[in-house]
Amino acid sequence: MVLVMVLLELPGRAIMTHTLGLFAKEKELRFSDVKKLTEYLDPEVDRALKYLKLNHFIRAKSTKLPDMNRTVLVYSITARGRAAWEAIEIYGRAIEEREDVLGRQEVQEVREVLQV
Amino acid sequence: MVRVFLLGPNRWPSTTTDPEAGLKIRRSLIQDNEDLDAEWVLMEDSKRPGTMTAKFLAIVKDPATTHVFFLWPRDCKMAGPEDELALWQALKELTGVAPELYLFHQAGVLEVNPVRGEHEVAILDSQGRSPYLRELLQYGVFLQEWMDLEDLRREIRNVLRSDVGVPVRQHRGVVHFGSRADESRSGTPSG
């Protein structure tokens, strides 16, 4: 479970997993799309995208903005990112199923961290 | 099946005395990843008769060629490779269809900055380059930064395994010892 552990060891891990979850649902997202969907601050979005890219959870492609003379990056999930997200989802479902043993509060805490 | 057309300059900045240093590096990168289920193409190995332009176009127009990996070391003379990028751009402009281009750029070649709510990207290493090259990023290019040759080796493998999803080749009764394990960089980015 190294992929998941990489994410869970991070400070600000809820932002990372939340952002990764967005990419699992959307084909491509730009900086501004992530910001709109999450309402995180610019430095938080910047850090999340750079971290996920650095660790090959997402990949970056250049694109020219229509009607504007700007070339920006658009991000999409990688095979590694999708595998990590699937593992996170499975883990989230598994602990929910054992809430009777683990306790509601503990399960809630894990769900908040994983954003599942 | 993934087929990668591997391009880059023959003269490498740190080893300018060897006119084939870049080709040797490209061959060694292929060797590093021979355990992966991918095919590799080098211009230098093409047996197709005809001009270099015809050879290049035959490779990139072949539907079996899925990716072009382009190595861009900082401050490197690369007239031929720049022309190859322009041909790739022309193919994309004319047909809308071309293999996915991954630009493996050494740190300092490009910069990415958060500007007016987007991650803006620009080529820094553009002095003396063709004006066509400055338009390259507008054509939709996947970007991967590297620091030094060791990092380039890691990132080529990481892109193949993690981004593209190339599996390790299934060996039948043959065991290879000492193959490189996949590596990834971890840690948080600064800034």
PDB file of N, CA and C in Angstrom, chain B residues 86-165:
ATOM      1  N   ALA B  86       9.447  20.582 -35.226  1.00  0.00           N
ATOM      2  CA  ALA B  86       8.636  21.371 -36.172  1.00  0.00           C
ATOM      3  C   ALA B  86       7.841  20.445 -37.095  1.00  0.00           C
ATOM      4  N   LEU B  87       8.436  19.321 -37.485  1.00  0.00           N
ATOM      5  CA  LEU B  87       7.705  18.358 -38.328  1.00  0.00           C
ATOM      6  C   LEU B  87       6.535  17.757 -37.551  1.00  0.00           C
ATOM      7  N   TRP B  88       6.769  17.461 -36.270  1.00  0.00           N
ATOM      8  CA  TRP B  88       5.684  16.920 -35.428  1.00  0.00           C
ATOM      9  C   TRP B  88       4.555  17.958 -35.333  1.00  0.00           C
ATOM     10  N   GLN B  89       4.939  19.236 -35.136  1.00  0.00           N
ATOM     11  CA  GLN B  89       3.933  20.311 -35.071  1.00  0.00           C
ATOM     12  C   GLN B  89       3.163  20.397 -36.392  1.00  0.00           C
ATOM     13  N   ALA B  90       3.886  20.291 -37.509  1.00  0.00           N
ATOM     14  CA  ALA B  90       3.235  20.386 -38.825  1.00  0.00           C
ATOM     15  C   ALA B  90       2.226  19.254 -39.000  1.00  0.00           C
ATOM     16  N   LEU B  91       2.616  18.058 -38.571  1.00  0.00           N
ATOM     17  CA  LEU B  91       1.707  16.906 -38.676  1.00  0.00           C
ATOM     18  C   LEU B  91       0.444  17.155 -37.850  1.00  0.00           C
ATOM     19  N   LYS B  92       0.628  17.680 -36.644  1.00  0.00           N
ATOM     20  CA  LYS B  92      -0.516  17.957 -35.768  1.00  0.00           C
ATOM     21  C   LYS B  92      -1.391  19.061 -36.375  1.00  0.00           C
ATOM     22  N   GLU B  93      -0.754  20.065 -36.944  1.00  0.00           N
ATOM     23  CA  GLU B  93      -1.488  21.188 -37.552  1.00  0.00           C
ATOM     24  C   GLU B  93      -2.300  20.708 -38.758  1.00  0.00           C
ATOM     25  N   LEU B  94      -1.674  19.853 -39.570  1.00  0.00           N
ATOM     26  CA  LEU B  94      -2.320  19.446 -40.828  1.00  0.00           C
ATOM     27  C   LEU B  94      -3.386  18.379 -40.618  1.00  0.00           C
ATOM     28  N   THR B  95      -3.111  17.430 -39.728  1.00  0.00           N
ATOM     29  CA  THR B  95      -4.013  16.287 -39.601  1.00  0.00           C
ATOM     30  C   THR B  95      -4.760  16.262 -38.270  1.00  0.00           C
ATOM     31  N   GLY B  96      -4.233  16.977 -37.289  1.00  0.00           N
ATOM     32  CA  GLY B  96      -4.841  16.928 -35.954  1.00  0.00           C
ATOM     33  C   GLY B  96      -4.480  15.666 -35.194  1.00  0.00           C
ATOM     34  N   VAL B  97      -3.754  14.780 -35.851  1.00  0.00           N
ATOM     35  CA  VAL B  97      -3.409  13.496 -35.218  1.00  0.00           C
ATOM     36  C   VAL B  97      -1.891  13.307 -35.241  1.00  0.00           C
ATOM     37  N   ALA B  98      -1.322  13.077 -34.078  1.00  0.00           N
ATOM     38  CA  ALA B  98       0.112  12.798 -33.972  1.00  0.00           C
ATOM     39  C   ALA B  98       0.337  12.028 -32.679  1.00  0.00           C
ATOM     40  N   PRO B  99       1.413  11.249 -32.604  1.00  0.00           N
ATOM     41  CA  PRO B  99       1.687  10.554 -31.342  1.00  0.00           C
ATOM     42  C   PRO B  99       1.822  11.556 -30.189  1.00  0.00           C
ATOM     43  N   GLU B 100       1.454  11.128 -28.974  1.00  0.00           N
ATOM     44  CA  GLU B 100       1.587  12.012 -27.808  1.00  0.00           C
ATOM     45  C   GLU B 100       3.049  12.392 -27.626  1.00  0.00           C
ATOM     46  N   LEU B 101       3.313  13.679 -27.491  1.00  0.00           N
ATOM     47  CA  LEU B 101       4.688  14.144 -27.315  1.00  0.00           C
ATOM     48  C   LEU B 101       4.952  14.424 -25.837  1.00  0.00           C
ATOM     49  N   TYR B 102       5.954  13.734 -25.294  1.00  0.00           N
ATOM     50  CA  TYR B 102       6.439  14.015 -23.940  1.00  0.00           C
ATOM     51  C   TYR B 102       7.749  14.772 -24.060  1.00  0.00           C
ATOM     52  N   LEU B 103       7.785  15.956 -23.491  1.00  0.00           N
ATOM     53  CA  LEU B 103       8.993  16.764 -23.501  1.00  0.00           C
ATOM     54  C   LEU B 103       9.711  16.570 -22.162  1.00  0.00           C
ATOM     55  N   PHE B 104      10.844  15.880 -22.211  1.00  0.00           N
ATOM     56  CA  PHE B 104      11.665  15.703 -21.005  1.00  0.00           C
ATOM     57  C   PHE B 104      12.664  16.858 -20.969  1.00  0.00           C
ATOM     58  N   HIS B 105      12.326  17.887 -20.213  1.00  0.00           N
ATOM     59  CA  HIS B 105      13.117  19.117 -20.216  1.00  0.00           C
ATOM     60  C   HIS B 105      13.942  19.227 -18.938  1.00  0.00           C
ATOM     61  N   GLN B 106      15.213  19.553 -19.125  1.00  0.00           N
ATOM     62  CA  GLN B 106      16.062  19.749 -17.956  1.00  0.00           C
ATOM     63  C   GLN B 106      15.614  21.011 -17.218  1.00  0.00           C
ATOM     64  N   ALA B 107      15.803  21.032 -15.897  1.00  0.00           N
ATOM     65  CA  ALA B 107      15.437  22.214 -15.108  1.00  0.00           C
ATOM     66  C   ALA B 107      16.090  23.446 -15.715  1.00  0.00           C
ATOM     67  N   GLY B 108      15.329  24.494 -15.910  1.00  0.00           N
ATOM     68  CA  GLY B 108      15.845  25.725 -16.507  1.00  0.00           C
ATOM     69  C   GLY B 108      15.393  25.916 -17.943  1.00  0.00           C
ATOM     70  N   VAL B 109      14.883  24.860 -18.556  1.00  0.00           N
ATOM     71  CA  VAL B 109      14.396  24.973 -19.943  1.00  0.00           C
ATOM     72  C   VAL B 109      13.018  25.639 -19.970  1.00  0.00           C
ATOM     73  N   LEU B 110      12.177  25.248 -19.020  1.00  0.00           N
ATOM     74  CA  LEU B 110      10.816  25.791 -18.931  1.00  0.00           C
ATOM     75  C   LEU B 110      10.589  26.367 -17.546  1.00  0.00           C
ATOM     76  N   GLU B 111       9.573  27.209 -17.430  1.00  0.00           N
ATOM     77  CA  GLU B 111       9.142  27.615 -16.091  1.00  0.00           C
ATOM     78  C   GLU B 111       7.622  27.521 -16.001  1.00  0.00           C
ATOM     79  N   VAL B 112       7.173  27.078 -14.819  1.00  0.00           N
ATOM     80  CA  VAL B 112       5.741  26.986 -14.547  1.00  0.00           C
ATOM     81  C   VAL B 112       5.456  27.861 -13.334  1.00  0.00           C
ATOM     82  N   ASN B 113       4.542  28.800 -13.497  1.00  0.00           N
ATOM     83  CA  ASN B 113       4.226  29.709 -12.390  1.00  0.00           C
ATOM     84  C   ASN B 113       2.719  29.900 -12.275  1.00  0.00           C
ATOM     85  N   PRO B 114       2.230  30.028 -11.031  1.00  0.00           N
ATOM     86  CA  PRO B 114       0.816  30.381 -10.884  1.00  0.00           C
ATOM     87  C   PRO B 114       0.624  31.859 -11.214  1.00  0.00           C
ATOM     88  N   VAL B 115      -0.061  32.137 -12.305  1.00  0.00           N
ATOM     89  CA  VAL B 115      -0.296  33.517 -12.747  1.00  0.00           C
ATOM     90  C   VAL B 115      -1.770  33.677 -13.084  1.00  0.00           C
ATOM     91  N   ARG B 116      -2.396  34.681 -12.501  1.00  0.00           N
ATOM     92  CA  ARG B 116      -3.814  34.982 -12.753  1.00  0.00           C
ATOM     93  C   ARG B 116      -4.660  33.705 -12.764  1.00  0.00           C
ATOM     94  N   GLY B 117      -4.517  32.910 -11.709  1.00  0.00           N
ATOM     95  CA  GLY B 117      -5.389  31.756 -11.500  1.00  0.00           C
ATOM     96  C   GLY B 117      -5.142  30.562 -12.380  1.00  0.00           C
ATOM     97  N   GLU B 118      -3.979  30.498 -13.049  1.00  0.00           N
ATOM     98  CA  GLU B 118      -3.629  29.315 -13.845  1.00  0.00           C
ATOM     99  C   GLU B 118      -2.149  28.996 -13.643  1.00  0.00           C
ATOM    100  N   HIS B 119      -1.753  27.784 -13.968  1.00  0.00           N
ATOM    101  CA  HIS B 119      -0.335  27.452 -14.030  1.00  0.00           C
ATOM    102  C   HIS B 119       0.156  27.799 -15.431  1.00  0.00           C
ATOM    103  N   GLU B 120       0.787  28.947 -15.558  1.00  0.00           N
ATOM    104  CA  GLU B 120       1.308  29.360 -16.868  1.00  0.00           C
ATOM    105  C   GLU B 120       2.647  28.691 -17.115  1.00  0.00           C
ATOM    106  N   VAL B 121       2.887  28.346 -18.392  1.00  0.00           N
ATOM    107  CA  VAL B 121       4.150  27.691 -18.738  1.00  0.00           C
ATOM    108  C   VAL B 121       4.793  28.460 -19.891  1.00  0.00           C
ATOM    109  N   ALA B 122       6.112  28.601 -19.817  1.00  0.00           N
ATOM    110  CA  ALA B 122       6.840  29.327 -20.866  1.00  0.00           C
ATOM    111  C   ALA B 122       8.222  28.708 -21.044  1.00  0.00           C
ATOM    112  N   ILE B 123       8.732  28.782 -22.277  1.00  0.00           N
ATOM    113  CA  ILE B 123      10.071  28.272 -22.565  1.00  0.00           C
ATOM    114  C   ILE B 123      11.093  29.355 -22.214  1.00  0.00           C
ATOM    115  N   LEU B 124      12.025  29.021 -21.332  1.00  0.00           N
ATOM    116  CA  LEU B 124      13.092  29.965 -20.973  1.00  0.00           C
ATOM    117  C   LEU B 124      14.275  29.838 -21.926  1.00  0.00           C
ATOM    118  N   ASP B 125      14.571  28.589 -22.297  1.00  0.00           N
ATOM    119  CA  ASP B 125      15.754  28.297 -23.121  1.00  0.00           C
ATOM    120  C   ASP B 125      15.410  28.520 -24.598  1.00  0.00           C
ATOM    121  N   SER B 126      15.079  29.795 -24.939  1.00  0.00           N
ATOM    122  CA  SER B 126      14.603  30.045 -26.299  1.00  0.00           C
ATOM    123  C   SER B 126      15.571  30.892 -27.115  1.00  0.00           C
ATOM    124  N   GLN B 127      16.643  31.371 -26.479  1.00  0.00           N
ATOM    125  CA  GLN B 127      17.563  32.260 -27.195  1.00  0.00           C
ATOM    126  C   GLN B 127      18.246  31.502 -28.342  1.00  0.00           C
ATOM    127  N   GLY B 128      18.157  32.065 -29.530  1.00  0.00           N
ATOM    128  CA  GLY B 128      18.774  31.432 -30.693  1.00  0.00           C
ATOM    129  C   GLY B 128      17.994  30.257 -31.234  1.00  0.00           C
ATOM    130  N   ARG B 129      16.821  30.007 -30.664  1.00  0.00           N
ATOM    131  CA  ARG B 129      16.005  28.880 -31.141  1.00  0.00           C
ATOM    132  C   ARG B 129      15.078  29.338 -32.266  1.00  0.00           C
ATOM    133  N   SER B 130      14.574  28.372 -32.995  1.00  0.00           N
ATOM    134  CA  SER B 130      13.634  28.652 -34.071  1.00  0.00           C
ATOM    135  C   SER B 130      12.334  29.241 -33.503  1.00  0.00           C
ATOM    136  N   PRO B 131      11.726  30.201 -34.207  1.00  0.00           N
ATOM    137  CA  PRO B 131      10.431  30.733 -33.733  1.00  0.00           C
ATOM    138  C   PRO B 131       9.356  29.659 -33.682  1.00  0.00           C
ATOM    139  N   TYR B 132       9.506  28.618 -34.511  1.00  0.00           N
ATOM    140  CA  TYR B 132       8.530  27.517 -34.481  1.00  0.00           C
ATOM    141  C   TYR B 132       8.587  26.786 -33.143  1.00  0.00           C
ATOM    142  N   LEU B 133       9.812  26.667 -32.620  1.00  0.00           N
ATOM    143  CA  LEU B 133       9.977  25.958 -31.349  1.00  0.00           C
ATOM    144  C   LEU B 133       9.239  26.696 -30.229  1.00  0.00           C
ATOM    145  N   ARG B 134       9.250  28.031 -30.312  1.00  0.00           N
ATOM    146  CA  ARG B 134       8.583  28.818 -29.265  1.00  0.00           C
ATOM    147  C   ARG B 134       7.074  28.590 -29.279  1.00  0.00           C
ATOM    148  N   GLU B 135       6.559  28.073 -30.384  1.00  0.00           N
ATOM    149  CA  GLU B 135       5.113  27.789 -30.467  1.00  0.00           C
ATOM    150  C   GLU B 135       4.772  26.364 -30.037  1.00  0.00           C
ATOM    151  N   LEU B 136       5.802  25.568 -29.787  1.00  0.00           N
ATOM    152  CA  LEU B 136       5.596  24.133 -29.537  1.00  0.00           C
ATOM    153  C   LEU B 136       4.546  23.857 -28.454  1.00  0.00           C
ATOM    154  N   LEU B 137       4.622  24.607 -27.348  1.00  0.00           N
ATOM    155  CA  LEU B 137       3.751  24.308 -26.207  1.00  0.00           C
ATOM    156  C   LEU B 137       2.277  24.522 -26.523  1.00  0.00           C
ATOM    157  N   GLN B 138       2.002  25.330 -27.539  1.00  0.00           N
ATOM    158  CA  GLN B 138       0.604  25.574 -27.919  1.00  0.00           C
ATOM    159  C   GLN B 138      -0.047  24.343 -28.531  1.00  0.00           C
ATOM    160  N   TYR B 139       0.775  23.377 -28.931  1.00  0.00           N
ATOM    161  CA  TYR B 139       0.244  22.191 -29.607  1.00  0.00           C
ATOM    162  C   TYR B 139      -0.110  21.044 -28.651  1.00  0.00           C
ATOM    163  N   GLY B 140      -0.016  21.279 -27.354  1.00  0.00           N
ATOM    164  CA  GLY B 140      -0.397  20.243 -26.401  1.00  0.00           C
ATOM    165  C   GLY B 140       0.702  19.226 -26.214  1.00  0.00           C
ATOM    166  N   VAL B 141       1.591  19.508 -25.269  1.00  0.00           N
ATOM    167  CA  VAL B 141       2.766  18.679 -25.032  1.00  0.00           C
ATOM    168  C   VAL B 141       2.793  18.279 -23.569  1.00  0.00           C
ATOM    169  N   PHE B 142       3.010  16.994 -23.299  1.00  0.00           N
ATOM    170  CA  PHE B 142       3.171  16.550 -21.913  1.00  0.00           C
ATOM    171  C   PHE B 142       4.575  16.931 -21.439  1.00  0.00           C
ATOM    172  N   LEU B 143       4.660  17.428 -20.217  1.00  0.00           N
ATOM    173  CA  LEU B 143       5.925  17.974 -19.728  1.00  0.00           C
ATOM    174  C   LEU B 143       6.457  17.175 -18.545  1.00  0.00           C
ATOM    175  N   GLN B 144       7.744  16.893 -18.574  1.00  0.00           N
ATOM    176  CA  GLN B 144       8.385  16.205 -17.457  1.00  0.00           C
ATOM    177  C   GLN B 144       9.777  16.782 -17.238  1.00  0.00           C
ATOM    178  N   GLU B 145       9.978  17.335 -16.061  1.00  0.00           N
ATOM    179  CA  GLU B 145      11.265  17.959 -15.752  1.00  0.00           C
ATOM    180  C   GLU B 145      12.262  16.935 -15.217  1.00  0.00           C
ATOM    181  N   TRP B 146      13.548  17.169 -15.469  1.00  0.00           N
ATOM    182  CA  TRP B 146      14.614  16.357 -14.865  1.00  0.00           C
ATOM    183  C   TRP B 146      15.765  17.271 -14.487  1.00  0.00           C
ATOM    184  N   MET B 147      16.578  16.815 -13.541  1.00  0.00           N
ATOM    185  CA  MET B 147      17.675  17.644 -13.037  1.00  0.00           C
ATOM    186  C   MET B 147      19.010  17.255 -13.695  1.00  0.00           C
ATOM    187  N   ASP B 148      19.339  15.968 -13.612  1.00  0.00           N
ATOM    188  CA  ASP B 148      20.593  15.477 -14.186  1.00  0.00           C
ATOM    189  C   ASP B 148      20.322  14.134 -14.863  1.00  0.00           C
ATOM    190  N   LEU B 149      21.375  13.525 -15.374  1.00  0.00           N
ATOM    191  CA  LEU B 149      21.182  12.310 -16.172  1.00  0.00           C
ATOM    192  C   LEU B 149      20.534  11.179 -15.364  1.00  0.00           C
ATOM    193  N   GLU B 150      20.931  11.055 -14.097  1.00  0.00           N
ATOM    194  CA  GLU B 150      20.339  10.009 -13.251  1.00  0.00           C
ATOM    195  C   GLU B 150      18.845  10.252 -13.081  1.00  0.00           C
ATOM    196  N   ASP B 151      18.503  11.528 -12.882  1.00  0.00           N
ATOM    197  CA  ASP B 151      17.104  11.892 -12.716  1.00  0.00           C
ATOM    198  C   ASP B 151      16.331  11.627 -14.015  1.00  0.00           C
ATOM    199  N   LEU B 152      16.967  11.921 -15.148  1.00  0.00           N
ATOM    200  CA  LEU B 152      16.320  11.657 -16.440  1.00  0.00           C
ATOM    201  C   LEU B 152      16.000  10.161 -16.563  1.00  0.00           C
ATOM    202  N   ARG B 153      16.965   9.321 -16.174  1.00  0.00           N
ATOM    203  CA  ARG B 153      16.740   7.865 -16.241  1.00  0.00           C
ATOM    204  C   ARG B 153      15.518   7.481 -15.406  1.00  0.00           C
ATOM    205  N   ARG B 154      15.450   8.036 -14.168  1.00  0.00           N
ATOM    206  CA  ARG B 154      14.319   7.733 -13.277  1.00  0.00           C
ATOM    207  C   ARG B 154      13.005   8.207 -13.889  1.00  0.00           C
ATOM    208  N   GLU B 155      13.028   9.433 -14.443  1.00  0.00           N
ATOM    209  CA  GLU B 155      11.776  10.014 -14.918  1.00  0.00           C
ATOM    210  C   GLU B 155      11.263   9.353 -16.203  1.00  0.00           C
ATOM    211  N   ILE B 156      12.188   8.896 -17.049  1.00  0.00           N
ATOM    212  CA  ILE B 156      11.751   8.152 -18.242  1.00  0.00           C
ATOM    213  C   ILE B 156      10.980   6.914 -17.783  1.00  0.00           C
ATOM    214  N   ARG B 157      11.553   6.233 -16.799  1.00  0.00           N
ATOM    215  CA  ARG B 157      10.901   5.012 -16.320  1.00  0.00           C
ATOM    216  C   ARG B 157       9.591   5.325 -15.604  1.00  0.00           C
ATOM    217  N   ASN B 158       9.614   6.383 -14.780  1.00  0.00           N
ATOM    218  CA  ASN B 158       8.394   6.761 -14.063  1.00  0.00           C
ATOM    219  C   ASN B 158       7.264   7.116 -15.027  1.00  0.00           C
ATOM    220  N   VAL B 159       7.599   7.846 -16.084  1.00  0.00           N
ATOM    221  CA  VAL B 159       6.558   8.216 -17.060  1.00  0.00           C
ATOM    222  C   VAL B 159       6.018   6.959 -17.734  1.00  0.00           C
ATOM    223  N   LEU B 160       6.912   6.067 -18.122  1.00  0.00           N
ATOM    224  CA  LEU B 160       6.442   4.840 -18.783  1.00  0.00           C
ATOM    225  C   LEU B 160       5.553   4.016 -17.852  1.00  0.00           C
ATOM    226  N   ARG B 161       6.010   3.819 -16.606  1.00  0.00           N
ATOM    227  CA  ARG B 161       5.280   2.954 -15.680  1.00  0.00           C
ATOM    228  C   ARG B 161       4.041   3.652 -15.114  1.00  0.00           C
ATOM    229  N   SER B 162       4.218   4.886 -14.640  1.00  0.00           N
ATOM    230  CA  SER B 162       3.148   5.540 -13.879  1.00  0.00           C
ATOM    231  C   SER B 162       2.191   6.344 -14.752  1.00  0.00           C
ATOM    232  N   ASP B 163       2.725   7.112 -15.700  1.00  0.00           N
ATOM    233  CA  ASP B 163       1.856   7.973 -16.512  1.00  0.00           C
ATOM    234  C   ASP B 163       1.192   7.169 -17.627  1.00  0.00           C
ATOM    235  N   VAL B 164       2.004   6.436 -18.366  1.00  0.00           N
ATOM    236  CA  VAL B 164       1.491   5.699 -19.531  1.00  0.00           C
ATOM    237  C   VAL B 164       0.922   4.338 -19.108  1.00  0.00           C
ATOM    238  N   GLY B 165       1.439   3.779 -18.014  1.00  0.00           N
ATOM    239  CA  GLY B 165       0.933   2.504 -17.517  1.00  0.00           C
ATOM    240  C   GLY B 165       1.509   1.292 -18.236  1.00  0.00           C
TER     241      GLY B 165
END
